[in-house]
Coordinates of C-alpha atoms in Angstrom, one line a residue:
M1 CA 73.4 144.2 114.9
F2 CA 71.2 147.2 114.2
R3 CA 74.0 149.5 115.3
S4 CA 76.4 147.9 112.9
L5 CA 74.0 148.2 110.1
A6 CA 73.3 151.8 110.9
F7 CA 77.1 152.5 111.0
R8 CA 77.6 150.9 107.6
A9 CA 74.7 152.9 106.1
N10 CA 76.1 156.1 107.5
A11 CA 79.6 155.2 106.2
G12 CA 78.1 154.6 102.8
V13 CA 76.2 157.9 102.8
S14 CA 79.3 159.9 104.0
S15 CA 81.5 158.3 101.3
T16 CA 78.9 159.2 98.6
R17 CA 78.7 162.8 99.9
A18 CA 82.5 163.1 99.8
A19 CA 82.6 161.8 96.2
V20 CA 80.0 164.5 95.2
R21 CA 82.1 167.2 96.9
T22 CA 85.2 166.0 95.2
M23 CA 83.5 166.1 91.8
A24 CA 82.1 169.6 92.4
R25 CA 85.6 170.7 93.4
L26 CA 87.1 169.3 90.2
V27 CA 84.4 171.0 88.1
S28 CA 85.1 174.4 89.8
S29 CA 88.8 174.1 89.4
A30 CA 88.4 173.5 85.6
G31 CA 87.3 177.2 85.2
T32 CA 83.6 176.5 84.8
K33 CA 80.9 178.1 86.8
S34 CA 80.2 177.0 90.4
T35 CA 76.8 175.7 89.5
P36 CA 76.5 172.0 90.3
P37 CA 75.9 169.5 87.6
P38 CA 72.3 168.2 87.0
P39 CA 70.9 165.7 89.6
S40 CA 70.6 163.0 86.9
K41 CA 74.4 163.1 86.2
I42 CA 75.2 163.1 89.9
G43 CA 73.0 160.0 90.5
A44 CA 74.8 158.2 87.6
V45 CA 78.2 159.1 89.0
I46 CA 77.2 158.0 92.5
L47 CA 75.8 154.7 91.1
L48 CA 79.1 154.0 89.2
L49 CA 81.1 154.8 92.3
M50 CA 79.0 152.4 94.4
I51 CA 79.3 149.6 91.8
D52 CA 83.1 150.0 91.6
S53 CA 83.5 150.0 95.4
N54 CA 81.5 146.7 95.6
A55 CA 83.3 145.0 92.7
H56 CA 85.9 143.3 95.0
L57 CA 83.1 141.8 97.1
K58 CA 81.8 139.5 94.3
P59 CA 82.5 135.9 95.2
V60 CA 84.6 134.0 92.8
E61 CA 83.4 130.4 92.3
P62 CA 86.3 127.9 92.5
I63 CA 86.7 125.4 89.7
L64 CA 88.3 122.1 90.7
E65 CA 90.2 119.9 88.3
P66 CA 89.1 116.2 87.9
V67 CA 91.3 113.5 89.2
Y68 CA 92.5 111.1 86.5
L69 CA 93.3 107.4 87.2
G70 CA 94.2 104.7 84.7
L71 CA 92.1 101.6 84.6
S72 CA 93.5 98.3 86.0
Q73 CA 93.5 95.0 84.2
P74 CA 90.2 93.1 84.8
L75 CA 90.0 89.9 86.6
A76 CA 88.4 88.1 83.6
G77 CA 89.7 89.1 80.2
S78 CA 92.9 89.7 78.4
T79 CA 96.3 89.1 80.1
H80 CA 98.0 91.9 78.1
P81 CA 98.9 95.2 79.9
A82 CA 96.1 97.7 80.4
D83 CA 95.3 100.1 77.6
T84 CA 95.3 103.8 77.8
S85 CA 91.8 104.1 79.2
V86 CA 91.6 106.7 82.0
A87 CA 88.8 107.4 84.5
A88 CA 88.0 111.0 85.5
L89 CA 87.1 111.1 89.2
D90 CA 85.2 113.7 91.2
P91 CA 87.8 115.7 93.1
T92 CA 85.4 116.4 96.0
V93 CA 85.3 112.6 96.7
F94 CA 88.8 111.4 95.6
D95 CA 90.9 114.5 96.4
H96 CA 89.8 115.6 99.8
P97 CA 92.3 117.1 102.3
L98 CA 93.6 114.7 104.9
R99 CA 91.7 114.8 108.2
T100 CA 93.1 112.2 110.7
D101 CA 90.7 113.4 113.4
I102 CA 87.7 112.5 111.2
L103 CA 89.2 109.1 110.4
H104 CA 89.7 108.4 114.1
L105 CA 86.2 109.3 114.9
C106 CA 84.8 107.1 112.2
V107 CA 87.0 104.1 113.1
V108 CA 86.2 104.3 116.8
Q109 CA 82.5 104.6 116.0
Y110 CA 82.6 101.5 113.8
L111 CA 84.6 99.4 116.3
D112 CA 82.2 100.4 119.1
S113 CA 79.3 99.1 117.0
L114 CA 81.0 95.7 116.8
R115 CA 81.1 95.2 120.5
Q116 CA 78.6 92.7 121.7
G117 CA 78.3 94.0 125.3
S118 CA 77.0 90.7 126.6
A119 CA 79.4 90.3 129.5
S120 CA 77.4 89.7 132.7
T121 CA 78.1 88.9 136.4
K122 CA 75.9 88.1 139.3
T123 CA 75.6 90.5 142.3
R124 CA 75.3 89.2 145.8
G125 CA 71.5 89.4 145.5
E126 CA 71.6 87.1 142.4
V127 CA 73.8 84.4 143.8
R128 CA 72.0 81.2 144.9
G129 CA 72.2 80.4 148.6
S130 CA 70.9 81.2 152.1
G131 CA 70.9 84.6 153.6
I132 CA 71.7 83.4 157.1
K133 CA 74.7 84.9 158.9
I134 CA 77.6 82.5 158.7
R135 CA 78.8 83.0 162.3
R136 CA 78.0 85.2 165.2
Q137 CA 79.2 88.8 165.2
K138 CA 81.5 88.6 168.2
G139 CA 83.4 86.0 170.3
S140 CA 84.9 83.9 167.6
G141 CA 88.1 85.9 167.2
R142 CA 87.7 85.9 163.5
A143 CA 86.5 88.5 161.0
R144 CA 82.9 89.4 161.1
L145 CA 80.9 88.0 158.2
G146 CA 77.4 88.2 156.9
D147 CA 75.8 85.7 154.4
A148 CA 77.7 83.4 152.0
Q149 CA 77.0 85.7 149.0
S150 CA 79.4 88.4 150.2
P151 CA 81.8 89.6 147.5
V152 CA 84.8 89.0 149.8
L153 CA 84.1 85.2 149.8
V154 CA 84.8 82.6 147.2
G155 CA 81.6 81.8 145.4
G156 CA 80.0 85.0 146.4
G157 CA 78.7 87.8 144.2
V158 CA 80.8 90.3 142.2
A159 CA 80.9 93.9 143.3
F160 CA 80.6 96.4 140.4
G161 CA 80.8 93.7 137.8
P162 CA 79.8 94.1 134.1
K163 CA 76.3 93.9 133.0
P164 CA 74.9 93.7 129.4
R165 CA 75.1 97.2 127.8
D166 CA 75.2 98.9 124.4
F167 CA 78.6 100.2 123.5
S168 CA 77.6 101.7 120.2
T169 CA 78.1 105.5 119.7
K170 CA 76.6 107.9 117.2
L171 CA 78.2 110.3 114.8
P172 CA 76.6 113.0 112.6
R173 CA 75.9 111.9 109.1
K174 CA 78.1 114.6 107.6
V175 CA 81.0 113.5 109.7
I176 CA 80.7 109.9 108.4
Q177 CA 80.4 111.2 104.8
M178 CA 83.5 113.3 105.2
G179 CA 85.3 110.2 106.6
M180 CA 84.5 108.3 103.4
R181 CA 85.8 111.2 101.3
V182 CA 89.0 111.4 103.4
A183 CA 89.6 107.6 103.3
L184 CA 89.1 107.3 99.6
S185 CA 91.3 110.4 98.9
A186 CA 94.0 108.9 101.2
K187 CA 94.1 105.7 99.2
M188 CA 94.1 107.7 96.0
R189 CA 97.0 109.8 97.2
D190 CA 99.0 106.8 98.3
R191 CA 98.4 105.1 94.9
K192 CA 96.6 102.2 96.6
L193 CA 93.3 102.7 94.7
G194 CA 92.4 100.8 91.5
I195 CA 89.5 100.9 89.1
M196 CA 88.3 98.1 86.9
T197 CA 85.5 98.2 84.3
Q198 CA 83.7 95.4 86.1
L199 CA 84.2 92.7 88.6
S200 CA 83.3 89.3 87.2
W201 CA 84.6 85.7 86.9
P202 CA 83.3 83.1 84.5
H203 CA 83.2 80.2 86.9
G204 CA 83.4 79.4 90.6
K205 CA 86.8 77.7 90.5
T206 CA 88.9 79.1 93.3
K207 CA 92.2 77.8 92.0
H208 CA 92.1 79.8 88.7
L209 CA 91.0 83.0 90.4
A210 CA 93.8 82.7 92.9
Q211 CA 96.3 82.3 90.1
R212 CA 94.9 85.4 88.4
I213 CA 95.0 87.5 91.5
D214 CA 98.6 86.5 92.1
Y215 CA 99.5 87.3 88.5
L216 CA 98.0 90.8 89.0
G217 CA 99.7 91.3 92.4
M218 CA 96.4 91.9 94.1
R219 CA 96.8 90.0 97.3
K220 CA 95.6 91.9 100.4
T221 CA 93.0 93.7 98.3
L222 CA 89.4 94.8 99.0
F223 CA 87.3 94.5 95.9
V224 CA 84.2 96.7 95.9
T225 CA 81.4 96.3 93.4
G226 CA 78.5 98.6 92.7
E227 CA 76.1 95.8 92.0
E228 CA 73.3 95.1 94.5
K229 CA 74.4 91.5 94.7
P230 CA 77.9 90.4 93.6
P231 CA 78.1 87.8 90.7
A232 CA 77.5 84.3 92.2
S233 CA 80.5 82.8 90.4
L234 CA 82.9 85.5 91.6
E235 CA 81.5 85.4 95.2
R236 CA 81.9 81.7 95.3
A237 CA 85.4 81.7 93.9
I238 CA 86.8 84.5 96.0
A239 CA 85.3 83.3 99.3
N240 CA 88.1 80.8 100.0
I241 CA 91.0 82.9 98.9
E242 CA 93.2 84.2 101.7
K243 CA 93.8 87.9 102.2
V244 CA 91.1 88.9 99.6
K245 CA 87.6 90.2 100.2
L246 CA 84.6 91.2 98.1
V247 CA 82.0 93.7 99.3
T248 CA 79.2 95.8 97.9
T249 CA 79.1 99.6 98.1
D250 CA 76.4 99.6 100.7
K251 CA 78.6 97.7 103.1
L252 CA 81.7 99.8 102.5
N253 CA 82.9 101.9 105.5
V254 CA 85.9 103.9 106.6
Y255 CA 87.3 101.1 108.7
E256 CA 87.4 98.6 105.8
I257 CA 89.0 101.1 103.5
L258 CA 91.8 101.9 105.9
K259 CA 92.2 98.2 107.0
W260 CA 93.0 96.8 103.5
P261 CA 96.3 97.9 101.9
R262 CA 94.7 98.1 98.5
V263 CA 91.1 98.9 97.3
V264 CA 89.8 98.1 93.8
L265 CA 86.5 99.6 92.6
D266 CA 84.4 98.8 89.5
L267 CA 82.8 101.6 87.5
K268 CA 79.4 101.1 89.1
A269 CA 81.0 101.5 92.5
V270 CA 82.7 104.7 91.4
S271 CA 79.4 106.1 90.1
Y272 CA 77.7 105.2 93.4
L273 CA 80.3 106.8 95.6
E274 CA 80.4 110.0 93.5
R275 CA 76.6 110.2 93.5
T276 CA 76.4 109.7 97.3
Y277 CA 79.4 111.7 98.6
R278 CA 80.0 114.4 96.1
K279 CA 79.8 118.1 96.9
D280 CA 78.0 120.8 94.8
V281 CA 81.2 122.5 93.6
P282 CA 81.9 123.6 90.0
I283 CA 84.3 121.1 88.3
A284 CA 86.2 121.8 85.1
S285 CA 85.0 119.9 82.1
V286 CA 87.0 116.9 80.9
P287 CA 88.9 117.5 77.6
I288 CA 88.0 114.8 75.0
T289 CA 90.6 114.1 72.4
D290 CA 89.9 112.0 69.3
E291 CA 92.9 109.8 68.5
T292 CA 91.3 108.0 65.6
P293 CA 93.1 108.6 62.2

């Protein structure tokens, strides 16, 4: 490393000296005397040359454009088509490049955590019974045997059988966060992501909520709310509806996002996801237009 730094320093000095020699040559060719210019002017010219040579090394900060998505009709409210309200989403969360390898890691890690690992068998030392030899070693003409707990006998122990174990695996936190970004962006890219102002229902009647969901065409949908606890009436009404599920943002994971064909978030859930998984990248401001007469 020190050799490379020294080489770079020598290269910078040699280029500066060459620039001074070129400047002196130009001055002498113009018909003036061969006396060099004052040191102050030489230093200024060298400084300008160094600034111009390093101008292309200045990093350019990328500016991402927000992702716009129209709001869906709410569960409880008007039955007319949705208005022109649009939600501006963070592109680092809802417009991430597709990474199937990251999705695979997150799904496998989640499914491993669901395994109970409670399968258990008895070895020959754990099977109940006497340890006496069944028959003598030689003279019977039959195969030699030991005790009745031998794995080759019916009712004996199990050789190399399963024992209770922990199947859960671990993933780095940043990998799981990237998996959430990729999963949400994939739903957004496939137009399977919806946003509602809020998730609520006035009463706990399942029949009316099922009719409303069928009217909106939201069967096989995962509803995600940003509330700490979902509304009691909505949670009660939606519990008995087939192919519909309601979860909170703290229980949302990559497997659930990929499992359900459609995902619907409320505004609080969007704020939570952007606050938790966003990256510190400059984002272009959202243009605001006033359509009032």
